[in-house]
CSV table of C-alpha atoms and ligand atoms in Angstrom, one decimal:
chain,number,residue,atom,x,y,z
G,59,UNK,CA,-14.9,14.2,-7.3
G,60,UNK,CA,-14.9,12.4,-4.0
G,61,UNK,CA,-11.7,10.4,-3.4
G,62,UNK,CA,-11.5,10.8,0.4
G,63,UNK,CA,-11.5,7.1,1.3
G,64,UNK,CA,-8.4,5.0,1.1
G,65,UNK,CA,-8.6,1.2,1.7
G,66,UNK,CA,-5.5,-0.3,3.3
G,67,UNK,CA,-5.5,-4.1,3.5
G,68,UNK,CA,-3.5,-5.1,6.5
G,69,UNK,CA,-4.9,-8.5,7.4
G,70,UNK,CA,-2.1,-10.6,5.9
G,71,UNK,CA,0.0,-12.9,8.0
G,72,UNK,CA,3.4,-11.5,7.2
G,73,UNK,CA,4.9,-14.9,6.5
G,74,UNK,CA,7.7,-13.3,4.4
G,75,UNK,CA,9.1,-11.6,7.5
G,76,UNK,CA,9.0,-14.3,10.2
G,77,UNK,CA,10.0,-14.5,13.0
G,78,UNK,CA,9.8,-10.7,13.3
G,79,UNK,CA,6.1,-10.9,12.5
G,80,UNK,CA,5.2,-13.8,14.8
G,81,UNK,CA,3.6,-11.4,17.3
G,82,UNK,CA,4.1,-8.0,15.7
G,83,UNK,CA,1.9,-7.0,12.7
G,84,UNK,CA,4.3,-6.5,9.7
G,85,UNK,CA,2.6,-3.1,9.2
G,86,UNK,CA,4.1,-1.9,12.5
G,87,UNK,CA,7.7,-2.7,11.6
G,88,UNK,CA,9.6,0.6,11.7
G,89,UNK,CA,11.2,2.2,8.7
G,90,UNK,CA,13.5,4.9,10.2
G,91,UNK,CA,11.4,6.4,13.0
G,92,UNK,CA,7.8,5.3,12.1
G,93,UNK,CA,5.9,2.1,11.3
G,94,UNK,CA,5.3,1.0,7.7
G,95,UNK,CA,1.6,1.7,7.9
G,96,UNK,CA,2.2,5.3,8.9
G,97,UNK,CA,4.2,5.9,5.7
G,98,UNK,CA,1.2,4.4,3.8
G,99,UNK,CA,-1.3,6.7,5.5
G,100,UNK,CA,0.9,9.7,4.9
G,101,UNK,CA,1.1,8.8,1.2
G,102,UNK,CA,-2.7,8.5,1.1
G,103,UNK,CA,-3.1,11.9,2.8
G,104,UNK,CA,-0.7,13.4,0.3
G,105,UNK,CA,-2.9,12.1,-2.4
G,106,UNK,CA,-5.9,13.9,-0.9
G,107,UNK,CA,-7.5,11.1,1.2
G,108,UNK,CA,-8.7,11.8,4.7
G,109,UNK,CA,-10.6,8.6,5.7
G,110,UNK,CA,-8.6,5.4,6.0
G,111,UNK,CA,-10.5,2.1,5.9
G,112,UNK,CA,-8.1,-0.4,7.2
G,113,UNK,CA,-8.8,-4.1,6.9
G,114,UNK,CA,-7.3,-6.1,9.8
G,115,UNK,CA,-7.6,-9.7,11.1
G,116,UNK,CA,-7.6,-11.2,14.5
G,117,UNK,CA,-4.3,-10.5,16.3
G,118,UNK,CA,-3.6,-7.2,14.4
G,119,UNK,CA,-5.4,-4.9,16.8
G,120,UNK,CA,-2.1,-3.3,17.8
G,121,UNK,CA,-2.2,-1.4,14.5
G,122,UNK,CA,-5.3,0.4,15.8
G,123,UNK,CA,-3.5,1.6,18.9
G,124,UNK,CA,-0.8,3.3,16.9
G,125,UNK,CA,-3.5,5.7,15.5
G,126,UNK,CA,-5.4,6.1,18.8
G,127,UNK,CA,-4.6,9.0,21.2
G,128,UNK,CA,-2.5,8.0,24.2
G,129,UNK,CA,-3.3,10.7,26.8
G,130,UNK,CA,-1.1,9.2,29.5
G,131,UNK,CA,1.9,9.1,27.2
G,132,UNK,CA,1.2,12.6,26.0
G,133,UNK,CA,0.9,14.0,29.5
G,134,UNK,CA,4.2,12.3,30.5
G,135,UNK,CA,6.1,13.7,27.5
G,136,UNK,CA,4.6,17.2,28.2
G,137,UNK,CA,5.6,17.0,31.9
G,138,UNK,CA,9.1,16.0,30.9
G,139,UNK,CA,9.4,18.8,28.3
G,140,UNK,CA,9.9,16.3,25.5
G,141,UNK,CA,8.2,18.6,23.0
G,142,UNK,CA,9.5,17.1,19.7
G,143,UNK,CA,8.4,13.6,20.8
G,144,UNK,CA,5.0,15.0,21.9
G,145,UNK,CA,4.5,16.7,18.5
G,146,UNK,CA,5.4,13.4,16.8
G,147,UNK,CA,2.9,11.4,18.9
G,148,UNK,CA,0.1,13.9,18.4
G,149,UNK,CA,0.8,14.1,14.6
G,150,UNK,CA,-0.2,10.4,14.3
G,151,UNK,CA,-3.5,11.0,16.1
G,152,UNK,CA,-4.5,13.8,13.7
G,153,UNK,CA,-3.3,12.3,10.4
G,154,UNK,CA,-6.6,11.1,9.2
G,155,UNK,CA,-9.8,9.4,10.5
G,156,UNK,CA,-10.0,5.6,10.6
G,157,UNK,CA,-12.6,2.9,10.1
G,158,UNK,CA,-11.4,-0.6,11.1
G,159,UNK,CA,-12.9,-3.5,9.2
G,160,UNK,CA,-12.4,-7.1,10.1
G,161,UNK,CA,-11.6,-9.8,7.6
G,162,UNK,CA,-12.6,-12.9,9.5
G,163,UNK,CA,-11.0,-15.5,7.2
G,164,UNK,CA,-7.9,-15.2,4.9
G,165,UNK,CA,-9.8,-15.5,1.6
G,166,UNK,CA,-7.6,-13.2,-0.4
G,167,UNK,CA,-7.0,-9.6,-1.3
G,168,UNK,CA,-10.2,-9.3,-3.3
G,169,UNK,CA,-12.2,-10.6,-0.4
G,170,UNK,CA,-10.4,-8.1,1.9
G,171,UNK,CA,-11.4,-5.2,-0.4
G,172,UNK,CA,-15.0,-6.6,-0.5
G,173,UNK,CA,-15.1,-6.4,3.3
G,174,UNK,CA,-14.9,-2.6,3.0
G,175,UNK,CA,-18.0,-2.2,0.8
G,176,UNK,CA,-20.3,-0.9,3.5
G,177,UNK,CA,-17.6,1.5,4.9
G,178,UNK,CA,-17.0,2.9,1.4
G,179,UNK,CA,-20.5,3.2,0.0
G,180,UNK,CA,-21.1,4.5,-3.5
G,181,UNK,CA,-17.9,6.4,-4.0
G,182,UNK,CA,-14.7,5.9,-5.9
G,183,UNK,CA,-11.8,5.2,-3.5
G,184,UNK,CA,-8.1,4.7,-3.3
G,185,UNK,CA,-6.5,1.4,-2.3
G,186,UNK,CA,-2.9,0.7,-1.4
G,187,UNK,CA,-1.0,-2.3,-0.2
G,188,UNK,CA,1.4,-1.1,2.5
G,189,UNK,CA,4.2,-3.5,1.5
G,190,UNK,CA,6.0,-0.8,-0.5
G,191,UNK,CA,6.9,2.8,0.3
G,192,UNK,CA,6.5,5.4,-2.5
G,193,UNK,CA,9.7,7.2,-3.2
G,194,UNK,CA,10.1,10.1,-5.7
G,195,UNK,CA,8.9,13.7,-6.4
G,196,UNK,CA,5.2,12.9,-6.8
G,197,UNK,CA,3.9,10.0,-4.6
G,198,UNK,CA,2.6,7.1,-6.7
G,199,UNK,CA,-1.0,7.3,-5.3
G,200,UNK,CA,-1.1,11.0,-6.2
G,201,UNK,CA,-0.1,10.1,-9.8
G,202,UNK,CA,-3.0,7.7,-9.9
G,203,UNK,CA,-5.4,10.3,-8.6
G,204,UNK,CA,-4.3,12.8,-11.3
G,205,UNK,CA,-4.9,10.1,-14.0
G,206,UNK,CA,-8.3,9.4,-12.5
G,207,UNK,CA,-9.2,13.1,-12.7
G,208,UNK,CA,-8.4,13.0,-16.4
G,209,UNK,CA,-9.9,9.6,-17.4
G,210,UNK,CA,-12.6,9.1,-14.7
G,211,UNK,CA,-11.9,5.3,-14.8
G,212,UNK,CA,-10.3,2.9,-12.3
G,213,UNK,CA,-6.6,3.3,-12.4
G,214,UNK,CA,-3.8,0.8,-11.6
G,215,UNK,CA,-0.1,1.5,-10.9
G,216,UNK,CA,2.1,-0.4,-13.4
G,217,UNK,CA,5.8,-1.1,-13.5
G,218,UNK,CA,7.9,-2.9,-16.1
G,219,UNK,CA,9.6,-6.0,-14.6
G,220,UNK,CA,12.1,-8.5,-16.1
G,221,UNK,CA,10.4,-11.6,-17.6
G,222,UNK,CA,11.5,-13.9,-14.7
G,223,UNK,CA,9.6,-11.7,-12.2
G,224,UNK,CA,6.2,-11.2,-13.8
G,225,UNK,CA,4.8,-14.4,-12.2
G,226,UNK,CA,5.0,-12.7,-8.8
G,227,UNK,CA,2.5,-10.1,-9.8
G,228,UNK,CA,-0.7,-9.3,-11.4
G,229,UNK,CA,0.0,-8.5,-15.1
G,230,UNK,CA,-1.8,-6.1,-17.5
G,231,UNK,CA,-2.5,-6.5,-21.2
G,232,UNK,CA,-2.6,-3.3,-23.1
G,233,UNK,CA,-5.3,-2.2,-25.6
G,234,UNK,CA,-3.9,1.3,-26.4
G,235,UNK,CA,-1.3,3.7,-24.9
G,236,UNK,CA,-0.9,7.4,-24.5
G,237,UNK,CA,2.6,7.9,-23.3
G,238,UNK,CA,2.8,6.3,-19.8
G,239,UNK,CA,-1.0,5.8,-19.5
G,240,UNK,CA,-2.4,2.6,-21.0
G,241,UNK,CA,-6.0,1.4,-21.5
G,242,UNK,CA,-6.1,-2.2,-20.4
G,243,UNK,CA,-7.7,-5.1,-22.3
G,244,UNK,CA,-7.2,-7.7,-19.6
G,245,UNK,CA,-5.4,-8.4,-16.3
G,246,UNK,CA,-4.1,-11.8,-15.1
G,247,UNK,CA,-3.0,-12.6,-11.6
G,248,UNK,CA,0.5,-14.2,-11.3
G,249,UNK,CA,0.7,-15.6,-14.8
G,250,UNK,CA,3.3,-18.2,-15.9
G,251,UNK,CA,6.1,-16.2,-17.6
G,252,UNK,CA,5.4,-17.9,-20.9
G,253,UNK,CA,1.7,-16.8,-20.7
G,254,UNK,CA,2.2,-13.2,-19.4
G,255,UNK,CA,0.6,-10.8,-21.9
G,256,UNK,CA,3.2,-8.1,-21.2
G,257,UNK,CA,6.0,-7.1,-18.8
G,258,UNK,CA,3.8,-4.6,-17.0
G,259,UNK,CA,3.2,-5.6,-13.3
G,260,UNK,CA,0.4,-4.3,-11.2
G,261,UNK,CA,2.0,-2.6,-8.2
G,262,UNK,CA,-0.4,-2.4,-5.3
G,263,UNK,CA,-1.7,1.1,-5.7
G,264,UNK,CA,-5.2,1.6,-7.2
G,265,UNK,CA,-8.1,4.0,-7.8
G,266,UNK,CA,-11.2,1.9,-7.8
G,267,UNK,CA,-14.9,2.6,-8.5
G,268,UNK,CA,-17.7,1.2,-6.4
G,269,UNK,CA,-18.7,-1.3,-9.1
G,270,UNK,CA,-15.7,-3.3,-8.0
G,271,UNK,CA,-17.8,-4.6,-5.0
G,272,UNK,CA,-20.4,-6.3,-7.2
G,273,UNK,CA,-17.6,-7.6,-9.4
G,274,UNK,CA,-15.9,-9.1,-6.4
G,275,UNK,CA,-19.1,-10.6,-5.1
G,276,UNK,CA,-19.3,-12.5,-8.4
G,277,UNK,CA,-15.6,-13.5,-8.4
G,278,UNK,CA,-14.7,-17.1,-7.8
G,279,UNK,CA,-11.5,-18.1,-6.1
G,280,UNK,CA,-8.6,-17.8,-8.5
G,281,UNK,CA,-4.7,-17.9,-8.2
G,282,UNK,CA,-3.7,-19.6,-5.0
G,283,UNK,CA,-7.4,-20.5,-4.2
G,284,UNK,CA,-8.0,-16.9,-3.1
G,285,UNK,CA,-10.5,-14.3,-4.3
G,286,UNK,CA,-8.2,-12.0,-6.3
G,287,UNK,CA,-8.6,-8.2,-6.6
G,288,UNK,CA,-7.1,-8.6,-10.1
G,289,UNK,CA,-9.9,-10.9,-11.2
G,290,UNK,CA,-12.5,-8.4,-10.0
G,291,UNK,CA,-10.7,-5.7,-12.0
G,292,UNK,CA,-10.8,-8.0,-15.0
G,293,UNK,CA,-14.6,-7.9,-14.8
G,294,UNK,CA,-14.5,-4.1,-14.7
G,295,UNK,CA,-12.4,-4.2,-17.9
G,296,UNK,CA,-15.1,-6.4,-19.6
G,297,UNK,CA,-17.8,-3.8,-18.7
G,298,UNK,CA,-15.9,-0.5,-19.3
G,299,UNK,CA,-12.5,1.2,-19.4
G,300,UNK,CA,-9.7,0.7,-16.9
G,301,UNK,CA,-6.4,2.5,-17.2
G,302,UNK,CA,-2.9,1.8,-15.9
G,303,UNK,CA,-0.2,4.3,-15.2
G,304,UNK,CA,3.5,3.5,-15.5
G,305,UNK,CA,4.4,5.7,-12.5
G,306,UNK,CA,7.5,7.7,-12.1
G,307,UNK,CA,9.7,7.3,-9.0
G,308,UNK,CA,10.0,4.0,-7.2
G,309,UNK,CA,8.2,1.7,-4.8
G,310,UNK,CA,10.5,0.5,-2.1
G,311,UNK,CA,9.9,-3.0,-0.7
G,312,UNK,CA,9.5,-3.1,3.1
G,313,UNK,CA,7.7,-6.5,3.2
G,314,UNK,CA,10.8,-8.7,3.2
G,315,UNK,CA,13.9,-8.6,5.4
G,316,UNK,CA,16.2,-7.8,2.4
G,317,UNK,CA,13.8,-5.1,1.0
G,318,UNK,CA,13.2,-3.6,4.4
G,319,UNK,CA,17.0,-3.4,5.1
G,320,UNK,CA,17.7,-1.8,1.7
G,321,UNK,CA,14.9,0.7,2.1
G,322,UNK,CA,16.0,1.7,5.6
G,323,UNK,CA,19.6,2.1,4.4
G,324,UNK,CA,18.6,4.2,1.4
G,325,UNK,CA,16.3,6.5,3.3
G,326,UNK,CA,18.8,6.8,6.2
G,327,UNK,CA,21.6,7.9,3.9
G,328,UNK,CA,19.5,10.8,2.8
G,329,UNK,CA,19.0,12.0,6.4
G,330,UNK,CA,21.7,14.3,7.7
G,331,UNK,CA,21.9,12.7,11.2
G,332,UNK,CA,21.1,9.1,10.4
G,333,UNK,CA,23.3,9.2,7.2
G,334,UNK,CA,26.4,10.1,9.3
G,335,UNK,CA,25.6,7.4,11.8
G,336,UNK,CA,25.1,4.8,9.1
G,337,UNK,CA,28.3,5.7,7.1
G,338,UNK,CA,30.3,5.5,10.3
G,339,UNK,CA,28.8,2.1,11.2
G,340,UNK,CA,29.7,0.9,7.7
G,341,UNK,CA,33.4,1.6,8.2
G,342,UNK,CA,33.9,-2.0,9.2
G,343,UNK,CA,37.7,-1.8,8.6
G,344,UNK,CA,38.1,0.6,11.5
G,345,UNK,CA,36.7,-1.9,14.0
E,524,G1P,C1,-0.9,-8.5,-4.7
E,524,G1P,C2,-1.8,-8.5,-5.9
E,524,G1P,C3,-1.0,-8.5,-7.2
E,524,G1P,C4,0.0,-7.4,-7.2
E,524,G1P,C5,0.9,-7.5,-5.9
E,524,G1P,C6,1.8,-6.2,-5.8
E,524,G1P,O1,-0.2,-9.8,-4.7
E,524,G1P,O2,-2.7,-9.6,-5.9
E,524,G1P,O3,-1.8,-8.4,-8.3
E,524,G1P,O4,0.9,-7.5,-8.3
E,524,G1P,O5,0.1,-7.5,-4.8
E,524,G1P,O6,2.6,-6.3,-4.7
E,524,G1P,P1,0.5,-10.3,-3.3
E,524,G1P,O7,1.9,-9.7,-3.3
E,524,G1P,O8,-0.3,-9.9,-2.2
E,524,G1P,O9,0.7,-11.8,-3.5
């Protein structure tokens, strides 16, 4: 089985995090000591991927620099004896190999994935939206890879959400269930809550098979006037089996100011040094 590629769509405008993302790509906002996209790449590597295919748009080239060796910086850190910092910088260079793909127009997530067709070729691949960090014993993408090994089909990450939230997500209809793994009968992007076929939201982590590219080529613009990945997956369901996994653990939002703040606080509290600093800072009565 060849699941070495991971597609990371990073071409979005980051409108939910303005003005921070006016000049800075949202994927480079830090969570603790590293940018959001590095957390994503580390999750993909933990799931067995080694080749990242990142979709960027004009103005987001800074993301490339983060994963490019900076010999001058490394020489300077070396000369100053800053060995921990040097190791951290070098680690980002060696995490994975990268292919950078341009999405010239903001035509939707499905279109962004279609832009990677040539880079991926005829292999199944992982796909992850870097707006959430995986938190838990087994990273979410790893859980999807494990299900793919068992079922051999495309696999989506699913999470139950309250009825008033389902219209923010893609939603999955269930044909049959085996514990936390469901075979899907349909998917619908951002349904009205009264028309949602279930409370299972599609959560931005996928194992996809290369037939998704033909499906996306034939997909007309859907919700929001964009070419939706969910609609392409709908075509795969009509032609064969697609499964969803209700993953264990959590996905932590880092794509909005509130989610980003809560995620930083939660992760910091678990770090011995940062946790002490944060608790002290929260003692507002002592000021
Ligand atoms: C995208 C997908 C949607 C999915 C969501 C998860 O929507 O289109 O199916 O539920 O990510 O975060 P977006 O949040 O980009 O509007």
